[in-house]
Short mmCIF file of C-alpha atoms in Angstrom, two decimals:
data_model
loop_
_atom_site.label_atom_id
_atom_site.label_comp_id
_atom_site.label_asym_id
_atom_site.label_seq_id
_atom_site.Cartn_x
_atom_site.Cartn_y
_atom_site.Cartn_z
CA MET A 1 105.17 79.72 -16.27
CA SER A 2 104.43 83.53 -17.43
CA GLU A 3 106.67 84.51 -19.73
CA LYS A 4 108.75 87.76 -19.09
CA THR A 5 110.04 90.45 -21.31
CA PRO A 6 113.40 91.97 -21.56
CA LYS A 7 111.55 95.31 -20.79
CA GLU A 8 110.15 93.74 -17.42
CA ILE A 9 113.54 92.21 -16.49
CA LEU A 10 115.12 95.61 -16.56
CA SER A 11 112.32 96.91 -14.44
CA LEU A 12 112.75 94.16 -11.97
CA MET A 13 116.52 95.16 -11.83
CA GLU A 14 115.79 98.75 -11.08
CA LYS A 15 113.01 97.64 -8.35
CA GLU A 16 115.44 95.16 -6.64
CA LYS A 17 118.55 97.62 -6.89
CA VAL A 18 120.28 94.72 -8.90
CA GLN A 19 124.21 95.44 -8.98
CA VAL A 20 125.25 92.42 -10.68
CA VAL A 21 123.87 90.16 -13.47
CA ASP A 22 125.02 86.46 -13.72
CA LEU A 23 124.81 84.82 -16.92
CA ARG A 24 124.68 80.81 -16.72
CA PHE A 25 124.75 77.96 -19.13
CA MET A 26 125.30 74.13 -18.96
CA ASP A 27 128.40 72.62 -20.32
CA PHE A 28 128.45 69.57 -22.18
CA PRO A 29 129.02 67.01 -19.22
CA GLY A 30 126.31 68.71 -17.00
CA ILE A 31 127.86 71.57 -14.56
CA TRP A 32 126.36 74.89 -14.66
CA GLN A 33 128.89 77.68 -15.85
CA HIS A 34 128.54 81.43 -15.44
CA PHE A 35 130.43 84.74 -15.71
CA SER A 36 129.00 88.33 -14.31
CA ILE A 37 128.60 91.75 -15.88
CA PRO A 38 127.80 94.93 -14.06
CA ALA A 39 124.00 95.65 -13.97
CA HIS A 40 124.34 98.66 -16.27
CA GLU A 41 125.77 96.44 -19.16
CA LEU A 42 122.67 94.91 -19.57
CA ASP A 43 120.09 96.50 -21.82
CA GLU A 44 117.26 95.21 -24.32
CA ASP A 45 119.84 94.90 -27.10
CA THR A 46 121.58 91.97 -25.02
CA PHE A 47 118.60 89.69 -25.11
CA ARG A 48 118.43 90.10 -28.72
CA GLU A 49 122.33 90.18 -29.76
CA GLY A 50 123.89 88.18 -26.87
CA MET A 51 127.18 88.88 -25.44
CA GLY A 52 130.31 86.82 -26.58
CA PHE A 53 132.55 84.44 -24.70
CA ASP A 54 135.63 81.81 -25.29
CA GLY A 55 133.83 78.50 -26.07
CA SER A 56 136.84 76.62 -26.42
CA SER A 57 137.59 76.52 -22.62
CA ILE A 58 134.00 74.62 -21.99
CA ARG A 59 134.12 71.01 -21.87
CA GLY A 60 133.21 69.32 -24.89
CA TRP A 61 132.67 72.42 -26.85
CA GLN A 62 134.43 74.42 -29.67
CA ALA A 63 137.93 74.12 -31.01
CA ILE A 64 140.29 76.77 -30.30
CA ASN A 65 140.20 78.07 -33.82
CA GLU A 66 136.53 78.48 -33.52
CA SER A 67 136.18 79.62 -29.83
CA ASP A 68 133.83 82.60 -30.12
CA MET A 69 130.55 81.89 -28.80
CA ILE A 70 127.29 83.97 -28.04
CA VAL A 71 125.17 83.76 -24.91
CA LYS A 72 121.62 84.95 -24.97
CA PRO A 73 119.75 85.54 -21.54
CA VAL A 74 116.53 83.96 -21.20
CA PRO A 75 114.01 86.48 -19.49
CA ASP A 76 111.78 83.75 -17.92
CA SER A 77 114.71 82.23 -16.08
CA ALA A 78 115.42 85.44 -14.00
CA PHE A 79 115.93 85.04 -10.24
CA ILE A 80 117.62 86.97 -7.51
CA ASP A 81 120.41 85.06 -6.01
CA PRO A 82 120.19 84.17 -2.43
CA TYR A 83 123.78 83.76 -1.67
CA MET A 84 125.60 86.54 -3.24
CA THR A 85 126.60 89.49 -1.30
CA ALA A 86 126.18 92.01 -3.93
CA ARG A 87 122.36 92.00 -5.42
CA THR A 88 122.50 89.53 -8.09
CA LEU A 89 120.17 88.69 -10.72
CA VAL A 90 120.77 85.28 -12.33
CA MET A 91 119.79 84.19 -15.97
CA THR A 92 119.91 80.99 -17.68
CA CYS A 93 121.29 81.53 -21.47
CA ASP A 94 121.00 79.97 -24.60
CA ILE A 95 123.97 79.53 -26.74
CA CYS A 96 124.23 80.63 -30.29
CA ASP A 97 127.04 80.75 -33.29
CA PRO A 98 128.06 84.14 -33.73
CA VAL A 99 128.68 83.73 -37.38
CA THR A 100 125.30 81.83 -38.47
CA GLY A 101 123.33 83.19 -35.41
CA GLU A 102 121.92 79.59 -34.93
CA ASP A 103 121.54 77.78 -31.76
CA TYR A 104 124.72 75.72 -31.01
CA THR A 105 124.26 72.16 -31.30
CA ARG A 106 126.25 71.01 -28.38
CA ASP A 107 124.33 73.31 -26.13
CA PRO A 108 122.20 70.85 -23.94
CA ARG A 109 119.50 73.44 -23.41
CA SER A 110 119.20 73.78 -27.14
CA VAL A 111 118.86 69.82 -27.46
CA ALA A 112 116.12 69.85 -25.02
CA ARG A 113 114.22 72.57 -26.54
CA LYS A 114 114.45 70.62 -29.87
CA ALA A 115 113.07 67.62 -28.24
CA GLU A 116 110.03 69.61 -26.89
CA ASN A 117 109.55 71.12 -30.55
CA TYR A 118 109.83 67.59 -31.95
CA LEU A 119 107.18 66.08 -29.67
CA LYS A 120 104.86 68.73 -30.84
CA SER A 121 105.79 68.03 -34.72
CA THR A 122 104.93 64.30 -34.01
CA GLY A 123 101.19 65.15 -32.98
CA ILE A 124 101.84 62.73 -30.18
CA GLY A 125 101.59 65.54 -27.40
CA ASP A 126 102.38 69.11 -26.87
CA THR A 127 103.91 68.90 -23.62
CA ALA A 128 106.19 66.28 -21.92
CA PHE A 129 106.09 66.40 -18.20
CA PHE A 130 108.89 65.42 -16.08
CA GLY A 131 109.20 65.00 -12.49
CA PRO A 132 112.83 63.70 -11.15
CA GLU A 133 113.40 62.74 -7.51
CA ALA A 134 117.14 63.60 -7.00
CA GLU A 135 118.69 62.07 -4.22
CA PHE A 136 122.29 63.41 -2.71
CA PHE A 137 124.37 63.22 0.51
CA VAL A 138 125.31 65.76 3.00
CA PHE A 139 128.62 65.04 4.38
CA ASP A 140 130.75 67.09 6.96
CA ASP A 141 134.02 66.25 5.28
CA ILE A 142 135.37 64.97 1.85
CA ARG A 143 138.71 64.53 1.35
CA TYR A 144 140.35 62.53 -1.76
CA ASP A 145 143.42 62.35 -3.71
CA GLN A 146 145.17 60.23 -6.68
CA ASN A 147 148.58 60.36 -8.07
CA GLU A 148 151.35 58.12 -9.72
CA HIS A 149 151.85 56.30 -6.34
CA CYS A 150 148.87 56.61 -3.94
CA GLY A 151 145.07 57.40 -3.99
CA TYR A 152 142.40 57.61 -1.58
CA TYR A 153 139.00 59.16 -0.49
CA PHE A 154 137.71 59.67 2.98
CA VAL A 155 133.88 60.75 3.40
CA ASP A 156 132.30 61.61 6.94
CA SER A 157 129.07 62.63 8.58
CA VAL A 158 128.28 63.36 12.08
CA GLU A 159 125.16 60.75 11.63
CA GLY A 160 127.01 58.01 10.10
CA ARG A 161 126.65 54.68 11.74
CA TRP A 162 130.69 54.51 11.66
CA ASN A 163 131.17 57.29 14.29
CA SER A 164 129.21 55.40 17.00
CA GLY A 165 132.24 54.93 18.87
CA ARG A 166 134.00 58.14 18.00
CA MET A 167 135.21 60.80 20.72
CA GLU A 168 133.11 63.70 19.99
CA GLU A 169 133.02 65.27 23.49
CA PRO A 170 130.08 64.33 23.85
CA ASN A 171 129.08 61.60 21.08
CA LEU A 172 125.29 61.89 21.63
CA GLY A 173 124.68 58.55 19.89
CA ASN A 174 121.61 58.94 17.32
CA LYS A 175 123.73 57.47 14.62
CA LEU A 176 121.48 56.29 11.96
CA ARG A 177 122.04 52.26 11.48
CA TYR A 178 122.87 51.34 7.80
CA LYS A 179 120.25 51.11 5.28
CA GLU A 180 117.53 52.67 7.93
CA GLY A 181 117.61 56.08 7.20
CA TYR A 182 114.08 56.11 5.71
CA PHE A 183 112.71 57.90 7.96
CA PRO A 184 113.18 58.14 11.60
CA CYS A 185 112.32 61.59 13.23
CA PRO A 186 115.19 63.88 14.81
CA PRO A 187 117.65 63.51 16.65
CA ALA A 188 118.32 60.61 14.51
CA ASP A 189 117.47 62.55 11.60
CA SER A 190 119.85 65.54 12.13
CA LEU A 191 119.15 67.45 8.72
CA GLN A 192 115.49 68.31 9.12
CA ASN A 193 116.35 71.97 9.46
CA LEU A 194 118.92 72.13 6.90
CA ARG A 195 116.56 70.25 4.33
CA SER A 196 113.67 72.71 5.32
CA GLU A 197 116.07 75.76 4.63
CA MET A 198 116.62 74.18 1.35
CA MET A 199 112.81 73.57 0.46
CA LEU A 200 111.91 77.06 1.34
CA THR A 201 114.87 78.64 -0.66
CA LEU A 202 113.76 76.64 -3.74
CA GLU A 203 110.21 77.89 -3.17
CA SER A 204 111.36 81.58 -2.75
CA LEU A 205 112.67 81.05 -6.28
CA GLY A 206 109.76 79.67 -7.92
CA VAL A 207 110.81 76.12 -7.68
CA ALA A 208 107.60 73.97 -6.49
CA VAL A 209 108.38 71.47 -3.68
CA GLU A 210 106.40 68.37 -2.81
CA ALA A 211 108.17 66.99 -0.17
CA GLN A 212 111.63 66.62 1.78
CA HIS A 213 112.81 63.83 3.71
CA HIS A 214 115.75 61.70 4.98
CA GLU A 215 116.93 58.83 2.57
CA VAL A 216 117.57 55.42 3.08
CA ALA A 217 121.30 55.54 3.75
CA THR A 218 123.04 56.23 6.94
CA GLY A 219 125.55 59.48 6.83
CA GLY A 220 123.43 62.03 5.21
CA GLN A 221 121.18 60.76 2.59
CA CYS A 222 118.44 63.01 1.54
CA GLU A 223 115.92 63.71 -1.10
CA ILE A 224 113.60 66.97 -1.86
CA ASP A 225 110.90 66.40 -4.28
CA MET A 226 110.15 68.78 -7.15
CA ARG A 227 106.72 68.93 -8.47
CA PHE A 228 106.73 68.18 -12.03
CA ALA A 229 107.12 70.60 -15.09
CA PRO A 230 107.62 70.69 -18.96
CA LEU A 231 110.95 69.31 -20.05
CA VAL A 232 113.14 72.48 -20.43
CA GLN A 233 111.70 74.27 -17.47
CA MET A 234 111.96 71.02 -15.32
CA ALA A 235 115.97 70.78 -16.37
CA ASP A 236 116.33 74.50 -15.72
CA ASN A 237 114.65 73.78 -12.36
CA LEU A 238 117.19 70.74 -11.76
CA LEU A 239 120.05 73.10 -11.76
CA LYS A 240 118.60 75.64 -9.49
CA TYR A 241 117.95 72.58 -7.20
CA LYS A 242 121.62 71.61 -7.08
CA TYR A 243 122.87 75.05 -6.69
CA VAL A 244 120.51 75.72 -3.78
CA ILE A 245 121.11 72.48 -1.95
CA LYS A 246 124.90 72.76 -2.47
CA ASN A 247 125.14 76.53 -1.24
CA THR A 248 122.78 76.28 1.49
CA ALA A 249 124.73 73.17 2.60
CA ARG A 250 127.91 75.26 2.36
CA ALA A 251 126.60 77.81 4.26
CA HIS A 252 126.39 75.71 7.30
CA ASN A 253 129.95 74.26 6.76
CA LYS A 254 128.72 71.08 5.03
CA VAL A 255 129.14 69.67 1.58
CA VAL A 256 126.47 67.99 -0.84
CA THR A 257 127.33 65.45 -3.58
CA PHE A 258 125.09 64.19 -6.30
CA MET A 259 127.72 61.28 -6.79
CA PRO A 260 125.64 58.39 -7.00
CA LYS A 261 127.85 55.81 -4.87
CA PRO A 262 130.01 57.82 -2.26
CA LEU A 263 129.42 54.66 0.23
CA TRP A 264 130.18 51.19 0.00
CA ASN A 265 127.72 48.69 1.23
CA ASP A 266 124.67 51.10 1.76
CA ASN A 267 122.17 52.83 -0.60
CA GLY A 268 123.43 54.80 -3.39
CA SER A 269 121.73 58.02 -5.03
CA GLY A 270 119.19 57.60 -7.72
CA MET A 271 116.98 59.94 -9.57
CA HIS A 272 113.69 58.27 -10.29
CA ILE A 273 112.27 60.22 -13.28
CA HIS A 274 108.30 60.27 -13.79
CA MET A 275 107.12 61.06 -17.28
CA SER A 276 103.88 61.82 -19.21
CA PHE A 277 102.65 63.25 -22.43
CA TRP A 278 99.91 65.48 -22.94
CA LYS A 279 97.95 66.97 -25.85
CA ASP A 280 95.37 69.56 -25.65
CA GLY A 281 95.14 69.44 -22.00
CA LYS A 282 94.71 65.67 -21.96
CA ASN A 283 97.06 63.24 -20.42
CA GLN A 284 97.91 60.68 -23.34
CA PHE A 285 99.37 58.10 -20.77
CA TYR A 286 96.03 57.76 -19.41
CA GLY A 287 93.69 54.88 -20.38
CA ASP A 288 91.95 51.59 -19.64
CA GLY A 289 94.88 49.22 -20.10
CA TYR A 290 97.38 47.68 -17.54
CA ALA A 291 97.55 49.90 -14.38
CA GLY A 292 95.42 52.48 -16.16
CA LEU A 293 97.73 53.06 -18.76
CA SER A 294 96.81 54.06 -22.47
CA GLN A 295 98.28 52.11 -25.52
CA THR A 296 100.14 54.88 -26.07
CA ALA A 297 101.91 54.76 -22.77
CA LEU A 298 102.64 51.28 -22.87
CA TYR A 299 104.34 51.62 -26.60
CA ALA A 300 106.10 54.56 -24.97
CA ILE A 301 107.41 52.12 -22.23
CA GLY A 302 108.31 49.54 -24.92
CA GLY A 303 110.45 52.43 -26.47
CA LEU A 304 112.11 53.32 -23.58
CA LEU A 305 113.11 49.79 -22.22
CA LYS A 306 114.33 48.95 -25.83
CA HIS A 307 116.73 51.86 -26.09
CA ALA A 308 117.19 51.82 -22.16
CA PRO A 309 121.16 50.55 -22.64
CA SER A 310 121.68 53.62 -24.87
CA VAL A 311 119.65 56.13 -22.70
CA LEU A 312 121.78 55.13 -19.66
CA ALA A 313 124.88 56.63 -21.49
CA PHE A 314 123.05 60.10 -20.66
CA SER A 315 121.03 58.98 -17.52
CA ASN A 316 123.70 57.26 -15.51
CA PRO A 317 126.89 58.95 -17.03
CA THR A 318 129.38 58.38 -14.66
CA THR A 319 131.92 55.33 -14.03
CA ASN A 320 130.37 55.77 -10.37
CA SER A 321 126.78 55.14 -11.78
CA TYR A 322 127.51 51.55 -12.30
CA LYS A 323 128.75 50.98 -8.65
CA ARG A 324 124.85 51.61 -7.76
CA LEU A 325 123.37 49.81 -10.87
CA VAL A 326 124.36 46.18 -9.40
CA PRO A 327 122.21 42.94 -9.79
CA GLY A 328 120.71 41.92 -6.43
CA PHE A 329 121.08 45.25 -4.78
CA GLU A 330 118.60 47.99 -4.43
CA ALA A 331 118.87 49.71 -7.57
CA PRO A 332 116.44 48.38 -10.37
CA VAL A 333 118.64 46.80 -12.95
CA ASN A 334 116.00 44.70 -14.93
CA LEU A 335 114.60 46.10 -17.98
CA ALA A 336 110.99 45.36 -17.35
CA TYR A 337 107.83 47.24 -16.10
CA SER A 338 105.29 46.86 -13.31
CA SER A 339 102.79 48.63 -11.56
CA ARG A 340 104.18 48.20 -8.20
CA ASN A 341 107.48 46.47 -8.47
CA ARG A 342 110.36 48.52 -7.49
CA SER A 343 112.90 46.16 -8.80
CA ALA A 344 111.71 46.89 -12.33
CA ALA A 345 113.25 49.67 -14.37
CA VAL A 346 109.94 51.14 -15.31
CA ARG A 347 107.24 51.37 -12.44
CA ILE A 348 103.59 52.60 -12.84
CA PRO A 349 102.85 54.37 -9.39
CA MET A 350 99.34 53.28 -8.21
CA TYR A 351 99.13 56.16 -5.45
CA SER A 352 96.17 57.78 -7.56
CA GLN A 353 94.13 56.43 -10.52
CA SER A 354 93.19 59.85 -11.63
CA GLU A 355 94.02 61.22 -15.38
CA LYS A 356 96.14 63.84 -13.88
CA ALA A 357 98.33 61.75 -11.70
CA LYS A 358 98.85 58.96 -14.40
CA ARG A 359 102.32 58.61 -15.69
CA PHE A 360 105.24 56.01 -15.61
CA GLU A 361 108.66 56.22 -13.49
CA PHE A 362 111.78 55.26 -15.10
CA ARG A 363 113.88 54.16 -11.92
CA CYS A 364 117.42 53.56 -13.54
CA PRO A 365 118.84 57.18 -13.59
CA ASP A 366 120.92 58.99 -11.04
CA PRO A 367 121.46 62.50 -10.57
CA SER A 368 125.23 62.86 -11.78
CA GLY A 369 124.29 63.65 -15.23
CA ASN A 370 123.10 66.60 -17.62
CA ALA A 371 119.28 66.88 -17.17
CA TYR A 372 118.75 68.42 -20.34
CA LEU A 373 120.37 65.39 -22.38
CA THR A 374 118.88 62.59 -19.99
CA PHE A 375 115.17 63.84 -20.38
CA SER A 376 115.76 64.58 -24.26
CA ALA A 377 117.06 61.09 -24.32
CA MET A 378 113.98 59.43 -22.39
CA LEU A 379 111.71 61.44 -24.53
CA MET A 380 113.16 60.42 -28.07
CA ALA A 381 112.85 56.92 -26.73
CA ALA A 382 109.38 56.96 -25.57
CA VAL A 383 108.50 58.82 -29.13
CA ASP A 384 110.22 56.00 -31.10
CA GLY A 385 108.34 53.23 -29.16
CA ILE A 386 104.98 55.10 -29.98
CA GLN A 387 105.76 55.75 -33.53
CA ASN A 388 106.96 52.01 -33.97
CA LYS A 389 104.45 50.49 -31.67
CA ILE A 390 107.05 48.73 -29.76
CA ASP A 391 105.37 46.05 -27.47
CA PRO A 392 106.75 46.26 -23.79
CA GLY A 393 105.77 42.61 -23.50
CA GLU A 394 104.12 41.23 -20.19
CA PRO A 395 104.49 43.27 -16.82
CA LEU A 396 106.61 41.62 -14.33
CA ASP A 397 104.41 41.88 -11.03
CA LYS A 398 106.66 39.81 -8.95
CA ASN A 399 109.74 40.28 -7.13
CA ILE A 400 112.40 39.83 -9.72
CA TYR A 401 114.89 39.05 -6.88
CA ASP A 402 113.16 35.73 -6.04
CA LEU A 403 112.75 34.63 -9.61
CA PRO A 404 114.32 31.14 -10.43
CA PRO A 405 117.62 31.54 -12.08
CA ALA A 406 116.29 30.22 -15.49
CA GLU A 407 113.56 32.75 -15.33
CA ALA A 408 115.36 35.70 -14.06
CA ALA A 409 117.95 35.03 -17.02
CA LYS A 410 115.42 35.83 -19.64
CA VAL A 411 114.82 39.21 -17.92
CA PRO A 412 117.21 42.00 -19.93
CA LYS A 413 119.47 43.78 -17.89
CA THR A 414 121.10 47.43 -17.81
CA PRO A 415 124.63 47.52 -18.90
CA GLY A 416 127.34 47.06 -16.49
CA SER A 417 129.50 49.83 -16.82
CA LEU A 418 129.80 53.38 -18.40
CA ARG A 419 131.96 51.68 -21.14
CA GLU A 420 129.37 49.20 -21.95
CA ALA A 421 126.62 51.91 -22.09
CA LEU A 422 128.69 53.93 -24.56
CA GLU A 423 129.03 51.05 -26.50
CA HIS A 424 125.34 50.62 -27.04
CA LEU A 425 124.84 54.40 -27.90
CA ALA A 426 127.46 54.09 -30.47
CA VAL A 427 125.27 51.33 -32.22
CA ASP A 428 121.78 52.46 -31.32
CA HIS A 429 121.31 55.98 -31.42
CA GLU A 430 119.19 56.55 -34.63
CA PHE A 431 116.12 57.24 -32.59
CA LEU A 432 117.94 60.35 -31.16
CA LEU A 433 118.77 61.90 -34.62
CA LYS A 434 115.05 62.29 -35.61
CA GLY A 435 114.10 65.98 -35.89
CA ASP A 436 117.90 66.96 -35.67
CA VAL A 437 117.25 66.86 -31.81
CA PHE A 438 120.76 64.95 -31.16
CA THR A 439 123.04 65.37 -34.18
CA LYS A 440 125.61 62.82 -35.00
CA ASP A 441 128.30 65.49 -33.79
CA VAL A 442 126.78 65.40 -30.17
CA VAL A 443 126.40 61.89 -29.76
CA GLU A 444 130.00 61.10 -31.10
CA THR A 445 131.42 63.89 -28.91
CA TRP A 446 129.30 62.54 -25.93
CA ILE A 447 131.06 59.06 -26.52
CA GLU A 448 134.63 60.54 -27.12
CA TYR A 449 134.44 62.87 -24.16
CA LYS A 450 133.17 60.14 -21.68
CA HIS A 451 135.66 57.55 -22.89
CA ASP A 452 138.60 59.60 -23.08
CA ASN A 453 138.01 61.50 -20.00
CA GLU A 454 136.32 59.19 -17.62
CA VAL A 455 136.46 55.43 -18.38
CA MET A 456 140.09 55.63 -19.61
CA GLU A 457 141.19 57.96 -16.71
CA VAL A 458 139.64 55.37 -14.16
CA ASP A 459 140.38 52.01 -16.01
CA THR A 460 144.05 52.85 -15.91
CA ARG A 461 144.38 53.74 -12.27
CA PRO A 462 145.02 51.14 -9.61
CA HIS A 463 142.10 50.64 -7.21
CA PRO A 464 142.88 50.35 -3.46
CA TYR A 465 141.10 47.28 -2.75
CA GLU A 466 143.14 45.63 -5.55
CA PHE A 467 145.99 45.72 -3.16
CA ALA A 468 143.96 43.74 -0.52
CA LEU A 469 143.23 41.27 -3.40
CA TYR A 470 146.45 41.08 -5.11
CA GLN A 471 149.50 42.81 -3.19
CA ASP A 472 150.86 39.17 -2.17
CA ILE A 473 150.25 37.46 -5.52
#
């Protein structure tokens, strides 16, 4: 990605007749935030000195008595928003403390930048490439509510199997059977044109796309695959990805959710993440070991498998995430590695044996979280594995679901809930603190925020199915 200067951005704004500048940044849990200024308010000083805003209103950030924060636009991130009525230039921002001028430690993008720098400082590599495969659902309707005496949710899709008998005047059929959405042609796949529009919009914004297709579940499950990129750039791209997909769907009166498990009894939405370390233009994961991997890569896998229960507190950070990570279903819960076994948490793709293509894939994550923190936690776990030469053990090149019970019991499993993942993070996070990438404050704030605002909020509410189980007790 070529580096742009503030002067070039101002020239671009003049050329494109920009009227509004939209400044965006990531809150702590993982939602893009923004505020806008008139174009004439942006000058070269803004890039250097930043602009002030109230950080106390951002989830997981400053206390009210120390609320002032600074946003500094990143010139390389600039793009023209394809959805706004007024000509709008968007820029991602870094967050700084107004007193010290230093990067704010709870800014997720700052954590990711530190992770990239830490990798360089170790001598292991100078670039960490990430390639996430984020799945999502496109629905025609989402309704939900929860209060003291009732609670429900309702989602709907015109292609959902449950609508095969609905009066649609006319109902034209072509409802995808459960678990058979991968991948029939139109008219069964009703979302081809929508996904193509999403894909081409992403490409117009500089996000390289490799493929788009329907996914396994009925009722609008889809996937669009981006080309791999360095850590921070890839996390930036994932924010653009979610923004484009959600807004393109909305323009067609549809709604997108990246919630991992919105449908019961059908596949959930994962985000398999491909990773490799490079140094001086050479792939450090390429070698003559198992599945064409280097010893460095095997140690990296060892670190990721060892620390996976803690990493999942970031990569699977919602209570709903663990409705997908259930033993015996489609998502990988077995903390093992394999060259082609999709029931293992870490898989080494075998489509190509070239140096450029060699990487491994972490299959547990889902797209509900904060990409900056997820990628950074994966990098730190892999680096710890390399530094401490953590042996990943023997590969499990067999269908784990068909193992005898005694043998299957020996394979470590992912945490069964967000509460359990947070408990693992509380005791296993020293590897994250190296190089001051994650600070203790970041880890402790993450655990506290997730526990108080999500785990407890879900745990204390009755579940509708509990009435089916217990109402007559």
